[in-house]
mmCIF file of the C-alpha atoms, coordinates in Angstrom:
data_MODEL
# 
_entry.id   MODEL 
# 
loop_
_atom_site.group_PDB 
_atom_site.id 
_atom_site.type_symbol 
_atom_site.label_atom_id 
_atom_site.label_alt_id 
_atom_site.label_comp_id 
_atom_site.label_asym_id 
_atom_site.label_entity_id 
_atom_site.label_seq_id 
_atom_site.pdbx_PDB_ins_code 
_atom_site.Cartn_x 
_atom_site.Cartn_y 
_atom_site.Cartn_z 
_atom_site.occupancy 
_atom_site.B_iso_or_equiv 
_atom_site.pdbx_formal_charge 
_atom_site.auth_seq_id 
_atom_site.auth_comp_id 
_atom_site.auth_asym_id 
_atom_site.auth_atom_id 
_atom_site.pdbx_PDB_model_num 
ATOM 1   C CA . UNK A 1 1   ? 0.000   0.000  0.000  1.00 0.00 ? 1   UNK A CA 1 
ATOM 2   C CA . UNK A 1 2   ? 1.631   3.515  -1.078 1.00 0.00 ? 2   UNK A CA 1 
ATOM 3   C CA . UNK A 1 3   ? 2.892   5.814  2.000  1.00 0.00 ? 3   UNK A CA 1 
ATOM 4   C CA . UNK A 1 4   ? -0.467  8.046  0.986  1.00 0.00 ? 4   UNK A CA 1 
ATOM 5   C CA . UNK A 1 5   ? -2.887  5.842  1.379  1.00 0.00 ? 5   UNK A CA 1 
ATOM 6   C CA . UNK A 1 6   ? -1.739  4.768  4.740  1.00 0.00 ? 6   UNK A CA 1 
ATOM 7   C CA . UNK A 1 7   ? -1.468  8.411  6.162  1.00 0.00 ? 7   UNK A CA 1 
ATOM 8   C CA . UNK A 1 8   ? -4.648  9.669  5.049  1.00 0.00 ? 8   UNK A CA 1 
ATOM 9   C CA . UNK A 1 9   ? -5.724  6.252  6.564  1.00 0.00 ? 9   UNK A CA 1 
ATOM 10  C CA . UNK A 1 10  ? -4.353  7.344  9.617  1.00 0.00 ? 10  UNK A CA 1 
ATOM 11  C CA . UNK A 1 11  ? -5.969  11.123 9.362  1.00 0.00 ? 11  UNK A CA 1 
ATOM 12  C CA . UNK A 1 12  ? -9.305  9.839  8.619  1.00 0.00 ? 12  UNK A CA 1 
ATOM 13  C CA . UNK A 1 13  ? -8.648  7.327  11.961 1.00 0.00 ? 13  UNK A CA 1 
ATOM 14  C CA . UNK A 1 14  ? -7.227  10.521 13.861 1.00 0.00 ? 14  UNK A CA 1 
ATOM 15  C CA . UNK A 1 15  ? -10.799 12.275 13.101 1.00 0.00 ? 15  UNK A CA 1 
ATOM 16  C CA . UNK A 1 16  ? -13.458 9.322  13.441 1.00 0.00 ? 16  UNK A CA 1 
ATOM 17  C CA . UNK A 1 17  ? -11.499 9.390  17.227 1.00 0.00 ? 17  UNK A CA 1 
ATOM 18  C CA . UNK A 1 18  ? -12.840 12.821 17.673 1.00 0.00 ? 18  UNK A CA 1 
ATOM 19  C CA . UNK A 1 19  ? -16.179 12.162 16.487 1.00 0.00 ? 19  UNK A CA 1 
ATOM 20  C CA . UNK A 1 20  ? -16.283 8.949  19.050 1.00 0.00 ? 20  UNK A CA 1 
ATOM 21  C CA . UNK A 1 21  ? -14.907 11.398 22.061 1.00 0.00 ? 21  UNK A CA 1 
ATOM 22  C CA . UNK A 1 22  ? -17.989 13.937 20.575 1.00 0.00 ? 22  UNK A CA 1 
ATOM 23  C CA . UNK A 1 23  ? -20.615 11.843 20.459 1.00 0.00 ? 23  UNK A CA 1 
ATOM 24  C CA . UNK A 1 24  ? -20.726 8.253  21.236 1.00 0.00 ? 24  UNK A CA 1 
ATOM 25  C CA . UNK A 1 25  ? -18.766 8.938  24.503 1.00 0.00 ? 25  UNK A CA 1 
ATOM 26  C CA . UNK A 1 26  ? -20.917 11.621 25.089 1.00 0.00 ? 26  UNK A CA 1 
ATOM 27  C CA . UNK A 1 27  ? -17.593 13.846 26.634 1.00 0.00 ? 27  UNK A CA 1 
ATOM 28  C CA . UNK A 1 28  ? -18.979 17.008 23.840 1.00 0.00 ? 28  UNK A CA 1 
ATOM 29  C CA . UNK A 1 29  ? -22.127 17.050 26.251 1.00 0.00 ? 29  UNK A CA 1 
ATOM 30  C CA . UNK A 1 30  ? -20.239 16.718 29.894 1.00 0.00 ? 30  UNK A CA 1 
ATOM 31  C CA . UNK A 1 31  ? -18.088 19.517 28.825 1.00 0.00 ? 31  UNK A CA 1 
ATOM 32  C CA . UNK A 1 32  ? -20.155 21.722 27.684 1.00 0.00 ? 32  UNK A CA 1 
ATOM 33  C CA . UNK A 1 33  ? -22.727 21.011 31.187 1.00 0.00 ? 33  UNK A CA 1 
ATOM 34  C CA . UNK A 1 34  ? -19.363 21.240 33.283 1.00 0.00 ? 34  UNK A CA 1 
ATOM 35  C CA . UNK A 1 35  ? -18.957 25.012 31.389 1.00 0.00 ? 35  UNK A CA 1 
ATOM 36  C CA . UNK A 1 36  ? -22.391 25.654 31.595 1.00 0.00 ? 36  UNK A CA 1 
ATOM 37  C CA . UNK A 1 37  ? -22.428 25.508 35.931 1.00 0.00 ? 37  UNK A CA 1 
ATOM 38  C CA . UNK A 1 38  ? -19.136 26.854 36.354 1.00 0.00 ? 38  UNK A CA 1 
ATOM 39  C CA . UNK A 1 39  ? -20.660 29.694 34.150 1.00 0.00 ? 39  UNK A CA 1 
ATOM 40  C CA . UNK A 1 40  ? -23.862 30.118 36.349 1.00 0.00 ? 40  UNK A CA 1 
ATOM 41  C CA . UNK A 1 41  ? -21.705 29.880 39.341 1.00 0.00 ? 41  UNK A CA 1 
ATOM 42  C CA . UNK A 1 42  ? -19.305 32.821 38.603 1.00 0.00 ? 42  UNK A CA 1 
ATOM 43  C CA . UNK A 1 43  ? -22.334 34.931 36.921 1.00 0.00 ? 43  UNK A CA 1 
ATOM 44  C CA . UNK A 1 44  ? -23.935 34.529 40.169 1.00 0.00 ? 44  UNK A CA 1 
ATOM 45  C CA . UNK A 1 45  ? -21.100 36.486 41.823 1.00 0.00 ? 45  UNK A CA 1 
ATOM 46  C CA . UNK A 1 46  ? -22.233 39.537 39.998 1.00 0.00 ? 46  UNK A CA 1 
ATOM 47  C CA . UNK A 1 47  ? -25.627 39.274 42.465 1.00 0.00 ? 47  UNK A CA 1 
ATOM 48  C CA . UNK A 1 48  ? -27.903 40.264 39.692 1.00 0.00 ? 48  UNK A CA 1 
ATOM 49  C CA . UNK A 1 49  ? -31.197 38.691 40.297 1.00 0.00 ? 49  UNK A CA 1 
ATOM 50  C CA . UNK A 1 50  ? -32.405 37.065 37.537 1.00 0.00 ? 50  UNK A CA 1 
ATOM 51  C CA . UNK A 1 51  ? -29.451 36.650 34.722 1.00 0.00 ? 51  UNK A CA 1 
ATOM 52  C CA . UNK A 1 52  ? -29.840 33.138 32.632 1.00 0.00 ? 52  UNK A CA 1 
ATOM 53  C CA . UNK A 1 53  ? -26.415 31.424 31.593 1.00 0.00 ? 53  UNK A CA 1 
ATOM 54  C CA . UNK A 1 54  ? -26.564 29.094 28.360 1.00 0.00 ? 54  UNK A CA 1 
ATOM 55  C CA . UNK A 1 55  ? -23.744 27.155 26.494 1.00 0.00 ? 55  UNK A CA 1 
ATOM 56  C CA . UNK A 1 56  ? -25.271 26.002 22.177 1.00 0.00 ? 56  UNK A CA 1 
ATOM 57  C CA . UNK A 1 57  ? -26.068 23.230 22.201 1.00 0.00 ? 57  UNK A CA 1 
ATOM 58  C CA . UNK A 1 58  ? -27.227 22.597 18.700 1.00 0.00 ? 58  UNK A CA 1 
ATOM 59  C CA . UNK A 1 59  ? -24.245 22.485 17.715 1.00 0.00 ? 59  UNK A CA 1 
ATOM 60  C CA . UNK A 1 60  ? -22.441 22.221 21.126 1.00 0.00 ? 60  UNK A CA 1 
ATOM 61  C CA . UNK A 1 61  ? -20.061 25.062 21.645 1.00 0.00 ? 61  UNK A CA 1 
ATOM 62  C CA . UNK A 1 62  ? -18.099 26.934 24.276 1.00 0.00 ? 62  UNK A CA 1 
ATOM 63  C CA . UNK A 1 63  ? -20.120 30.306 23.533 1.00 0.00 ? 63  UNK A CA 1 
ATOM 64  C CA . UNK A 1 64  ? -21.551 31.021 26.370 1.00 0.00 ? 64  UNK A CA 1 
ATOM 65  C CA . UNK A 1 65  ? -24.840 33.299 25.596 1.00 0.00 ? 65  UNK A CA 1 
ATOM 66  C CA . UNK A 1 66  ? -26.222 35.255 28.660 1.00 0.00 ? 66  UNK A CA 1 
ATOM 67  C CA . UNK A 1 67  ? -29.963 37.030 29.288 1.00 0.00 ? 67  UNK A CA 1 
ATOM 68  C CA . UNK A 1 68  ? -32.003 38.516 31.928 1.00 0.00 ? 68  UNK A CA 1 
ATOM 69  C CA . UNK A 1 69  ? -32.084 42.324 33.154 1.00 0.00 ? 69  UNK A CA 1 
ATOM 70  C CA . UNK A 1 70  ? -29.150 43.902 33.023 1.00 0.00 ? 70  UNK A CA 1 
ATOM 71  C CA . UNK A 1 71  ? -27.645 47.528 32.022 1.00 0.00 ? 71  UNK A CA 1 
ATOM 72  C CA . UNK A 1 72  ? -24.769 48.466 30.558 1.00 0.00 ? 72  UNK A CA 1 
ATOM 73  C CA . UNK A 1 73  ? -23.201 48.798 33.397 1.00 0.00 ? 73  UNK A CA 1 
ATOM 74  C CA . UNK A 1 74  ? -23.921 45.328 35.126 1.00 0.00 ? 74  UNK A CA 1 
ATOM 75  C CA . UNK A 1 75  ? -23.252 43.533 31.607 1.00 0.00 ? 75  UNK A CA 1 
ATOM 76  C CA . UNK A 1 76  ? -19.696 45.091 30.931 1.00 0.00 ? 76  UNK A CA 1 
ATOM 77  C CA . UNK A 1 77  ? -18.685 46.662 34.296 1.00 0.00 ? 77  UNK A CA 1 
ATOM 78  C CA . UNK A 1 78  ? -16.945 49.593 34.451 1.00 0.00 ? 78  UNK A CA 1 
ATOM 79  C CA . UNK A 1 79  ? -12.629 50.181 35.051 1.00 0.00 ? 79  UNK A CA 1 
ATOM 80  C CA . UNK A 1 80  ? -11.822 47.655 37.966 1.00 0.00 ? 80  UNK A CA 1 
ATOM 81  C CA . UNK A 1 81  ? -15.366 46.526 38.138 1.00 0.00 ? 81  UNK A CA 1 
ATOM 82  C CA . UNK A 1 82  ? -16.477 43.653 36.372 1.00 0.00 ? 82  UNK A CA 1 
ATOM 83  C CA . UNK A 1 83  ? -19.329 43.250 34.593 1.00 0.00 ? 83  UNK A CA 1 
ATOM 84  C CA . UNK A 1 84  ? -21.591 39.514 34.308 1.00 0.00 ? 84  UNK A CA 1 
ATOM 85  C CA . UNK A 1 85  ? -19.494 39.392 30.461 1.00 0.00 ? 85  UNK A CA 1 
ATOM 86  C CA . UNK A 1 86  ? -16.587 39.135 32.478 1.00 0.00 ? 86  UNK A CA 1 
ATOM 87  C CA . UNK A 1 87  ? -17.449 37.110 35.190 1.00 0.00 ? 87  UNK A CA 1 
ATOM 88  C CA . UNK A 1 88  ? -18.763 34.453 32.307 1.00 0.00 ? 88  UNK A CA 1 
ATOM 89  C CA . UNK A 1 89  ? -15.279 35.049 30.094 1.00 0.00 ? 89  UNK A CA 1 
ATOM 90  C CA . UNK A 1 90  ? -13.488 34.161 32.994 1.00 0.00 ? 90  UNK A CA 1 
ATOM 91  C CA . UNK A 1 91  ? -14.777 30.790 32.641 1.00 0.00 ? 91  UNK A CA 1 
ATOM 92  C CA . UNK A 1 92  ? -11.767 28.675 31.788 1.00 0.00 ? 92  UNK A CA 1 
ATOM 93  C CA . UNK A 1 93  ? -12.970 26.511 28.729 1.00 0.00 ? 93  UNK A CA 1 
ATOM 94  C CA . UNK A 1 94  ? -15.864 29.376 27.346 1.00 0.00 ? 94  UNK A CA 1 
ATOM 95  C CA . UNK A 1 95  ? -15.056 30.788 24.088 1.00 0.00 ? 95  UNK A CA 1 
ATOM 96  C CA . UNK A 1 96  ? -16.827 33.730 24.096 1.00 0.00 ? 96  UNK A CA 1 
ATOM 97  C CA . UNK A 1 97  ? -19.792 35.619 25.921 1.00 0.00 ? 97  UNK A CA 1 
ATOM 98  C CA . UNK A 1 98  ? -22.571 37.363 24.451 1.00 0.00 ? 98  UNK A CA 1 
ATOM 99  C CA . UNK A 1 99  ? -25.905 38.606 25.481 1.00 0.00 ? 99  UNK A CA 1 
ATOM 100 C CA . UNK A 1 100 ? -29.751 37.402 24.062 1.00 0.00 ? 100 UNK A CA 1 
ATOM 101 C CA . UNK A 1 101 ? -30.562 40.578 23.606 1.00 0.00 ? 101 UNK A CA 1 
ATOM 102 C CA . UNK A 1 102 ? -27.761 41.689 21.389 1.00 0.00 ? 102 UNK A CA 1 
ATOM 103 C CA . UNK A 1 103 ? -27.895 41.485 17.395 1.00 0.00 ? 103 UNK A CA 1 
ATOM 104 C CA . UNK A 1 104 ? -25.939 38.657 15.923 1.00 0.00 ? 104 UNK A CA 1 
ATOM 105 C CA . UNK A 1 105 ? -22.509 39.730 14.657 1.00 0.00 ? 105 UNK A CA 1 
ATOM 106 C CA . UNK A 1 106 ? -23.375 37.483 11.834 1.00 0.00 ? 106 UNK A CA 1 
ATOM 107 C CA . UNK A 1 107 ? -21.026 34.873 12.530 1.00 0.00 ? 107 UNK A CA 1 
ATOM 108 C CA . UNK A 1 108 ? -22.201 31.746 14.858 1.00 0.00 ? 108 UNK A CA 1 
ATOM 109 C CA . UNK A 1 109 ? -19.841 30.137 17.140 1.00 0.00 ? 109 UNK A CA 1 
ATOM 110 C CA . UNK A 1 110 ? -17.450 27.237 16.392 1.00 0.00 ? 110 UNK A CA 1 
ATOM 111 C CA . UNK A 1 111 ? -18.927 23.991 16.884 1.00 0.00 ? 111 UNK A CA 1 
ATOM 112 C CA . UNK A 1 112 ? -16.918 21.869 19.208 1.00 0.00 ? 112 UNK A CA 1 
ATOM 113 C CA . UNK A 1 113 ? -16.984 18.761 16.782 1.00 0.00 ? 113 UNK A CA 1 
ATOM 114 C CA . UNK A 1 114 ? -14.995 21.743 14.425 1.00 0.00 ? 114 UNK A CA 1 
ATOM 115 C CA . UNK A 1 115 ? -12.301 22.175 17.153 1.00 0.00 ? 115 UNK A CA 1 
ATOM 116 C CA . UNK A 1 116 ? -12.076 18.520 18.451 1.00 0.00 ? 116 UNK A CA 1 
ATOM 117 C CA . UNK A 1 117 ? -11.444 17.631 14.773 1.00 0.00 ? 117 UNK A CA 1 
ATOM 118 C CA . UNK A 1 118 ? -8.822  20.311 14.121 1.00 0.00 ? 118 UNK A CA 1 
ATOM 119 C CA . UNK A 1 119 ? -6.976  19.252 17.377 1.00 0.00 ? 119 UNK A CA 1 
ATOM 120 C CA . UNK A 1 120 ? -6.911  15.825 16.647 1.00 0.00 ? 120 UNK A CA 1 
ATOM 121 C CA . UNK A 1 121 ? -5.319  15.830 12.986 1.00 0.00 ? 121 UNK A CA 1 
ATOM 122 C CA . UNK A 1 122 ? -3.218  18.633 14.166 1.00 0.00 ? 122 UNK A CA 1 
ATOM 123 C CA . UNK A 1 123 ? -1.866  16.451 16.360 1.00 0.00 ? 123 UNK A CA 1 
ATOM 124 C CA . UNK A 1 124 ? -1.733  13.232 14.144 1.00 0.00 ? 124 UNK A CA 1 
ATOM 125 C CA . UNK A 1 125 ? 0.391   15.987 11.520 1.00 0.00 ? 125 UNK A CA 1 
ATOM 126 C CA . UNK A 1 126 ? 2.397   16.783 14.044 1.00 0.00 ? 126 UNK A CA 1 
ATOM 127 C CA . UNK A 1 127 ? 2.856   12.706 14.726 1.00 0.00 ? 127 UNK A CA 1 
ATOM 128 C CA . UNK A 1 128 ? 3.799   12.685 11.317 1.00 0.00 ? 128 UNK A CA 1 
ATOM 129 C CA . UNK A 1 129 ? 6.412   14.754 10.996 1.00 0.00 ? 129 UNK A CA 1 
ATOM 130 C CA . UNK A 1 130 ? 8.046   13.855 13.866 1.00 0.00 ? 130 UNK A CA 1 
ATOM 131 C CA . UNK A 1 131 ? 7.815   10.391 12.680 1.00 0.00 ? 131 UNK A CA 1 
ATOM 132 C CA . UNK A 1 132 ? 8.946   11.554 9.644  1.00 0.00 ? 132 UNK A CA 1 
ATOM 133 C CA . UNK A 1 133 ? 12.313  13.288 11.328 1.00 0.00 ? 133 UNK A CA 1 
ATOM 134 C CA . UNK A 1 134 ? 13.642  11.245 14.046 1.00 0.00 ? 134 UNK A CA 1 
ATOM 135 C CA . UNK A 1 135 ? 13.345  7.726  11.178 1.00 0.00 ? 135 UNK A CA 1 
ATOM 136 C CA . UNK A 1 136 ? 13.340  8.947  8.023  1.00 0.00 ? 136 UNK A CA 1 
ATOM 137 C CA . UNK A 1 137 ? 12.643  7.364  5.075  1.00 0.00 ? 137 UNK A CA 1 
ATOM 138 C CA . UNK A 1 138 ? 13.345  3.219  4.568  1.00 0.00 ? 138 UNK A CA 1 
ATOM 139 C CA . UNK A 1 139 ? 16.690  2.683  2.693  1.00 0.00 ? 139 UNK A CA 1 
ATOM 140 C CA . UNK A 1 140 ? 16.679  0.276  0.200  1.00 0.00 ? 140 UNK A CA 1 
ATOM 141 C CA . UNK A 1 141 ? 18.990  -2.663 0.590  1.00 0.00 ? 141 UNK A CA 1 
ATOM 142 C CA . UNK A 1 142 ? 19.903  -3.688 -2.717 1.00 0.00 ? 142 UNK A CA 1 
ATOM 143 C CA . UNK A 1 143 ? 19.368  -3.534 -6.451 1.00 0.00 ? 143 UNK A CA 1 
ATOM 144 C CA . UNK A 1 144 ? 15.552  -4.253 -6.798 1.00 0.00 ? 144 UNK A CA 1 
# 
């Protein structure tokens, strides 16, 4: 089998992995709940009665999307005082925080699926090449 075959053999392996983490293993949804209540937990530290925390779910994504009443002020804080945003951003593992309320900036959020996949064969390319640099190409012994 040509050298080709086999590594897009392995990519193709490297992905269906990150579909199985995703979905059949069901780690997409834990991760995005565990976000999702870590989320609620620090927004509650902005004691604003009332504010909803969400995390997409269809697709599942680390955008975390907040609503309830809130000004300005409360949503973005002002100098050394936080806002909610910033309470949610501070999240480790959210992506990015926007409010219900606000109009769409056009561009949805990356699916997680998208970045599981990218980390996965960027990490099988990066197996690769190191594969490819520490052996090398097979010599030939002989005159075949």
């Amino acid at each position: 089998m040509p050298p080709v075959f086999k590594a897009i053999i392995g990519f193709l392996l490297a992905i269906a992995t990150a579909w199985i983490w995703h979905a059949p293993l069901g780690y997409g949804e834990r991760l995005i709940d565990r976000l999702q209540t870590e989320a609620e937990s620090e927004v509650a530290k902005g004691e604003v009665p009332g504010i909803k925390v969400s995390l997409a779910r269809n697709p599942l994504a680390r955008a975390a999307t907040l609503s309830g009443p809130a000004d300005d002020l409360q949503r973005e804080g002002l100098g050394s005082q936080r806002g909610l945003s910033d309470y949610a951003r501070d999240v480790e593992g959210v992506s990015g925080v926007r409010w219900a309320d606000e109009p769409g900036a056009g561009r949805g959020p990356v699916p997680l699926f998208l970045e599981t996949s990218a980390l996965a064969a960027l990490a099988y390319l990066i197996g690769l090449g190191l594969g490819r640099l520490v052996w090398g190409r097979r010599r030939r012994e002989g005159f075949d």
